[in-house]
Short mmCIF file of C-alpha atoms and ligand atoms in Angstrom, two decimals:
data_model
loop_
_atom_site.label_atom_id
_atom_site.label_comp_id
_atom_site.label_asym_id
_atom_site.label_seq_id
_atom_site.Cartn_x
_atom_site.Cartn_y
_atom_site.Cartn_z
CA UNK A 8 114.79 69.68 118.90
CA UNK A 9 113.00 71.80 121.51
CA UNK A 10 116.00 73.99 122.24
CA UNK A 11 115.05 76.44 124.96
CA UNK A 12 115.66 79.47 122.77
CA UNK A 13 114.96 79.68 119.05
CA UNK A 14 117.36 81.02 116.47
CA UNK A 15 116.59 82.32 113.02
CA UNK A 16 119.76 82.44 110.96
CA UNK A 17 119.96 84.24 107.64
CA UNK A 18 123.20 83.82 105.76
CA UNK A 19 124.33 85.51 102.56
CA UNK A 20 120.74 85.80 101.38
CA UNK A 21 120.24 86.82 97.77
CA UNK A 22 116.68 87.36 96.57
CA UNK A 23 115.34 88.20 93.12
CA UNK A 24 111.97 89.52 92.10
CA UNK A 25 111.07 88.90 88.48
CA UNK A 26 114.72 88.47 87.60
CA UNK A 27 115.86 91.62 89.42
CA UNK A 28 118.21 91.09 92.36
CA UNK A 29 116.90 92.98 95.41
CA UNK A 30 118.75 91.36 98.31
CA UNK A 31 122.46 91.02 97.70
CA UNK A 32 123.83 89.05 100.60
CA UNK A 33 121.97 89.67 103.87
CA UNK A 34 123.39 88.21 107.09
CA UNK A 35 121.46 88.40 110.35
CA UNK A 36 120.78 86.12 113.28
CA UNK A 37 117.85 86.59 115.66
CA UNK A 38 117.70 84.61 118.88
CA UNK A 39 114.95 84.19 121.43
CA UNK A 40 115.05 87.09 123.89
CA UNK A 41 116.53 89.53 121.37
CA UNK A 42 114.95 92.51 119.68
CA UNK A 43 116.54 93.67 116.46
CA UNK A 44 115.56 96.79 114.57
CA UNK A 45 116.21 97.18 110.85
CA UNK A 46 116.18 100.69 109.43
CA UNK A 47 117.04 101.96 105.97
CA UNK A 48 115.93 104.15 103.09
CA UNK A 49 112.82 103.33 101.04
CA UNK A 50 113.20 100.58 98.49
CA UNK A 51 116.32 99.00 99.98
CA UNK A 52 114.79 95.56 100.49
CA UNK A 53 113.48 95.51 104.06
CA UNK A 54 110.04 94.18 103.16
CA UNK A 55 111.63 91.86 100.62
CA UNK A 56 113.61 90.31 103.46
CA UNK A 57 110.43 89.67 105.46
CA UNK A 58 108.60 88.25 102.43
CA UNK A 59 111.50 85.93 101.65
CA UNK A 60 111.58 84.63 105.23
CA UNK A 61 107.86 83.90 105.12
CA UNK A 62 108.05 82.25 101.70
CA UNK A 63 106.15 84.63 99.44
CA UNK A 64 106.25 82.86 96.06
CA UNK A 65 107.26 85.98 94.11
CA UNK A 66 110.55 86.27 95.95
CA UNK A 67 113.12 83.84 94.62
CA UNK A 68 116.06 82.96 96.82
CA UNK A 69 118.99 82.53 94.46
CA UNK A 70 121.78 82.16 97.00
CA UNK A 71 122.33 81.78 100.73
CA UNK A 72 120.31 80.16 103.48
CA UNK A 73 117.59 80.69 106.07
CA UNK A 74 117.49 78.25 108.95
CA UNK A 75 115.30 78.10 112.03
CA UNK A 76 116.78 76.07 114.87
CA UNK A 77 118.90 74.35 112.27
CA UNK A 78 115.95 73.41 110.02
CA UNK A 79 116.03 74.62 106.43
CA UNK A 80 113.26 77.21 106.19
CA UNK A 81 113.59 77.45 102.42
CA UNK A 82 112.32 73.89 102.10
CA UNK A 83 109.20 74.62 104.17
CA UNK A 84 105.83 75.63 102.74
CA UNK A 85 104.41 78.96 103.93
CA UNK A 86 102.05 77.29 106.43
CA UNK A 87 104.86 75.10 107.76
CA UNK A 88 106.91 78.22 108.47
CA UNK A 89 104.02 79.65 110.48
CA UNK A 90 103.52 76.36 112.32
CA UNK A 91 107.23 76.23 113.12
CA UNK A 92 106.77 79.52 114.98
CA UNK A 93 107.62 82.26 112.48
CA UNK A 94 105.29 85.24 112.24
CA UNK A 95 105.13 88.24 109.95
CA UNK A 96 103.16 91.41 110.58
CA UNK A 97 102.94 92.87 107.11
CA UNK A 98 103.54 96.48 106.10
CA UNK A 99 100.21 96.36 104.24
CA UNK A 100 97.97 93.72 105.89
CA UNK A 101 95.46 92.28 103.46
CA UNK A 102 91.70 92.34 103.87
CA UNK A 103 89.80 89.06 103.88
CA UNK A 104 86.09 89.34 103.30
CA UNK A 105 83.78 86.72 104.76
CA UNK A 106 86.17 85.63 107.52
CA UNK A 107 85.85 87.33 110.87
CA UNK A 108 88.88 88.41 112.76
CA UNK A 109 88.09 85.96 115.57
CA UNK A 110 87.55 83.01 113.19
CA UNK A 111 90.79 83.77 111.41
CA UNK A 112 92.78 83.87 114.64
CA UNK A 113 91.19 80.77 116.10
CA UNK A 114 91.90 78.72 113.01
CA UNK A 115 95.46 80.07 112.88
CA UNK A 116 95.98 78.97 116.50
CA UNK A 117 94.44 75.57 115.86
CA UNK A 118 96.49 74.96 112.75
CA UNK A 119 99.56 75.08 115.01
CA UNK A 120 98.07 72.46 117.35
CA UNK A 121 97.65 68.72 117.04
CA UNK A 122 94.26 67.40 116.04
CA UNK A 123 92.16 66.79 119.14
CA UNK A 124 94.11 69.43 121.06
CA UNK A 125 92.37 72.50 119.64
CA UNK A 126 91.88 75.54 121.83
CA UNK A 127 88.41 75.55 123.39
CA UNK A 128 86.08 78.30 122.29
CA UNK A 129 85.76 79.52 125.88
CA UNK A 130 89.49 79.73 126.42
CA UNK A 131 89.98 81.39 123.04
CA UNK A 132 87.38 84.06 123.75
CA UNK A 133 88.80 84.69 127.20
CA UNK A 134 92.32 85.12 125.84
CA UNK A 135 91.22 87.30 122.97
CA UNK A 136 89.12 89.55 125.24
CA UNK A 137 92.04 89.98 127.60
CA UNK A 138 94.45 90.89 124.82
CA UNK A 139 92.02 93.22 123.10
CA UNK A 140 91.57 95.03 126.38
CA UNK A 141 95.32 95.41 126.81
CA UNK A 142 95.52 96.78 123.26
CA UNK A 143 92.56 99.07 123.97
CA UNK A 144 90.62 97.66 121.02
CA UNK A 145 86.90 97.93 120.51
CA UNK A 146 85.43 94.46 121.23
CA UNK A 147 83.43 94.72 117.98
CA UNK A 148 86.70 94.32 116.04
CA UNK A 149 86.65 90.59 116.85
CA UNK A 150 83.51 89.98 114.81
CA UNK A 151 84.38 92.20 111.86
CA UNK A 152 85.78 90.70 108.66
CA UNK A 153 89.55 90.53 108.82
CA UNK A 154 90.99 93.97 108.17
CA UNK A 155 88.00 94.92 106.00
CA UNK A 156 87.44 98.63 106.41
CA UNK A 157 89.89 98.73 109.32
CA UNK A 158 91.67 102.06 109.51
CA UNK A 159 95.43 102.02 108.98
CA UNK A 160 96.07 102.19 112.72
CA UNK A 161 93.42 99.54 113.49
CA UNK A 162 95.11 97.14 111.08
CA UNK A 163 98.44 97.61 112.83
CA UNK A 164 96.92 97.13 116.25
CA UNK A 165 95.21 94.01 114.95
CA UNK A 166 98.55 92.62 113.73
CA UNK A 167 99.80 92.93 117.31
CA UNK A 168 96.67 91.20 118.56
CA UNK A 169 97.46 88.31 116.18
CA UNK A 170 101.04 88.28 117.42
CA UNK A 171 99.89 88.05 121.04
CA UNK A 172 97.32 85.37 120.29
CA UNK A 173 99.61 83.20 118.15
CA UNK A 174 102.66 83.50 120.42
CA UNK A 175 105.24 82.83 117.71
CA UNK A 176 108.87 82.22 118.59
CA UNK A 177 110.29 84.67 116.07
CA UNK A 178 108.35 87.61 114.64
CA UNK A 179 109.11 90.10 111.91
CA UNK A 180 107.14 93.32 112.30
CA UNK A 181 107.23 95.39 109.14
CA UNK A 182 106.52 99.06 109.86
CA UNK A 183 104.17 98.22 112.68
CA UNK A 184 104.41 101.87 113.75
CA UNK A 185 103.49 103.51 110.47
CA UNK A 186 100.24 105.42 110.56
CA UNK A 187 99.80 105.08 114.33
CA UNK A 188 98.75 108.04 116.41
CA UNK A 189 100.81 108.76 119.52
CA UNK A 190 98.54 106.87 121.90
CA UNK A 191 98.30 103.90 119.55
CA UNK A 192 102.08 103.81 119.27
CA UNK A 193 102.29 103.42 123.03
CA UNK A 194 99.63 100.72 123.06
CA UNK A 195 101.28 98.73 120.27
CA UNK A 196 104.63 99.04 122.04
CA UNK A 197 103.02 97.80 125.24
CA UNK A 198 101.81 94.71 123.35
CA UNK A 199 105.26 93.99 121.94
CA UNK A 200 106.92 94.54 125.32
CA UNK A 201 104.41 92.16 126.85
CA UNK A 202 105.72 89.50 124.45
CA UNK A 203 109.32 90.00 125.51
CA UNK A 204 110.77 86.79 126.91
CA UNK A 205 113.63 84.43 126.29
CA UNK A 206 111.26 82.39 124.07
CA UNK A 207 110.52 85.27 121.75
CA UNK A 208 112.81 86.99 119.26
CA UNK A 209 111.75 89.91 117.15
CA UNK A 210 112.89 91.87 114.12
CA UNK A 211 111.27 95.28 113.88
CA UNK A 212 111.46 97.16 110.60
CA UNK A 213 110.95 100.85 111.19
CA UNK A 214 111.77 104.26 109.77
CA UNK A 215 111.64 106.11 113.03
CA UNK A 216 113.59 106.11 116.26
CA UNK A 217 110.30 107.08 117.96
CA UNK A 218 109.12 103.46 118.26
CA UNK A 219 112.46 102.50 119.74
CA UNK A 220 111.89 104.95 122.59
CA UNK A 221 109.21 102.54 123.76
CA UNK A 222 110.77 99.24 122.69
CA UNK A 223 114.48 99.23 123.37
CA UNK A 224 116.19 97.10 120.75
CA UNK A 225 119.30 95.07 121.53
CA UNK A 226 120.64 95.62 118.02
CA UNK A 227 120.00 98.16 115.29
CA UNK A 228 120.90 97.37 111.68
CA UNK A 229 120.97 99.61 108.65
CA UNK A 230 119.97 98.15 105.31
CA UNK A 231 121.07 99.82 102.11
CA UNK A 232 120.99 98.54 98.57
CA UNK A 233 120.03 95.04 99.57
CA UNK A 234 122.58 94.50 102.32
CA UNK A 235 122.99 95.20 106.00
CA UNK A 236 125.75 97.74 105.90
CA UNK A 237 126.03 98.72 109.55
CA UNK A 238 124.98 97.31 112.92
CA UNK A 239 125.09 98.79 116.39
CA UNK A 240 123.03 99.43 119.50
CA UNK A 241 120.14 101.85 120.11
CA UNK A 242 122.49 104.83 119.72
CA UNK A 243 122.72 104.02 116.01
CA UNK A 244 118.99 104.68 115.60
CA UNK A 245 119.39 107.97 117.44
CA UNK A 246 122.13 109.07 115.12
CA UNK A 247 120.07 108.13 112.05
CA UNK A 248 117.16 110.15 113.38
CA UNK A 249 119.40 113.17 113.89
CA UNK A 250 121.55 112.94 110.78
CA UNK A 251 119.78 110.77 108.18
CA UNK A 252 121.68 108.25 106.04
CA UNK A 253 124.24 110.38 104.22
CA UNK A 254 126.98 109.88 106.79
CA UNK A 255 126.76 106.11 106.37
CA UNK A 256 126.91 106.43 102.60
CA UNK A 257 129.98 108.66 102.96
CA UNK A 258 131.58 106.38 105.51
CA UNK A 259 131.12 103.31 103.33
CA UNK A 260 131.58 105.04 99.99
CA UNK A 261 128.11 104.04 98.80
CA UNK A 262 126.89 105.87 95.70
CA UNK A 263 123.24 106.88 95.44
CA UNK A 264 121.33 104.43 93.30
CA UNK A 265 118.05 102.61 93.33
CA UNK A 266 118.43 99.09 94.58
CA UNK A 267 118.35 96.53 91.82
CA UNK A 268 119.33 98.94 89.06
CA UNK A 269 122.27 98.00 86.93
CA UNK A 270 125.34 100.12 87.62
N1 ATP B 324 106.47 92.23 93.96
C1 ATP B 324 107.39 93.07 93.45
N2 ATP B 324 107.47 93.27 92.11
C2 ATP B 324 108.40 94.12 91.60
N3 ATP B 324 109.29 94.80 92.33
C3 ATP B 324 109.25 94.64 93.66
C4 ATP B 324 108.30 93.78 94.29
N4 ATP B 324 108.50 93.81 95.60
C5 ATP B 324 109.53 94.66 95.81
N5 ATP B 324 109.98 95.16 94.63
C6 ATP B 324 111.07 96.13 94.47
O1 ATP B 324 112.12 95.74 95.33
C7 ATP B 324 112.73 96.88 95.91
C8 ATP B 324 112.74 96.72 97.41
O2 ATP B 324 111.40 96.79 97.89
P1 ATP B 324 111.02 96.62 99.42
O3 ATP B 324 109.55 96.66 99.51
O4 ATP B 324 111.71 95.43 99.95
O5 ATP B 324 111.67 97.93 100.04
P2 ATP B 324 111.61 98.49 101.54
O6 ATP B 324 113.01 98.60 101.99
O7 ATP B 324 110.66 97.68 102.35
O8 ATP B 324 111.04 99.97 101.30
P3 ATP B 324 110.01 100.87 102.19
O9 ATP B 324 110.86 101.50 103.25
O10 ATP B 324 109.54 101.88 101.21
O11 ATP B 324 108.93 99.98 102.71
C9 ATP B 324 111.95 98.08 95.40
O12 ATP B 324 112.66 98.66 94.33
C10 ATP B 324 110.65 97.50 94.94
O13 ATP B 324 110.07 98.24 93.89
MG1 MG B 325 108.85 98.04 103.19
#
């Protein structure tokens, strides 16, 4: 245990939703210190991959494996996955009425700690204030109910606040850039860059190269029809931005179809 860097290993992952196969053999490995970007057309399974890693009950793993530092993630409950150091910023963060943002984050931090070793209220507030300032967030956001009435961009910024407060070892950020104005995009990128260290690995799902101008990924992967069909460096994202996906389909002889449909 306690290896200095963490590794999330996904091998030949097949995932079904209500009997329909969405992921058809995904292979990817994310290590501490690395930033991976996953791009791909709508409906190809990117969010399904993140949900499967976090253990959403609707997503049934029918084949393959997910391990985190050698431990079988598929045998862990959702909260155990979070406690182990996995984090997901969702494409559509949910609203929780009656729980303030600050309460939610404090209890999430404490659930990762041993009993008797909870973060003190003072320290928590100090940390949260500091991070909210870095993310240029209105201090009132701490006392509002989680995501309730937050604008699209505020929700995304708040996901990054959670990321910075929880300090996971591996994070999956699903379209963290969607709906952000140009200044917010820079602020969110600043938050993610602040997290960069050998103890932190990240998988960023995005549609646009734009985000990757601010956060330089080590690897870029293209997902199509439930598989990663191509991997490369940042130049791959630039080519996708310029040319779209057709050239990959041509190169690989992929026919147009909706993922999961029978041929
Ligand atoms: N809970 C669900 N019930 C039924 N179908 C689902 C469910 N979740 C995902 N799907 C289907 O699985 C496929 C992949 O969806 P997913 O959300 O993973 O795509 P995506 O690559 O994230 O797309 P986008 O770029 O639009 O976010 C889609 O056809 C979608 O309709
Ligand atoms: Mg998605």
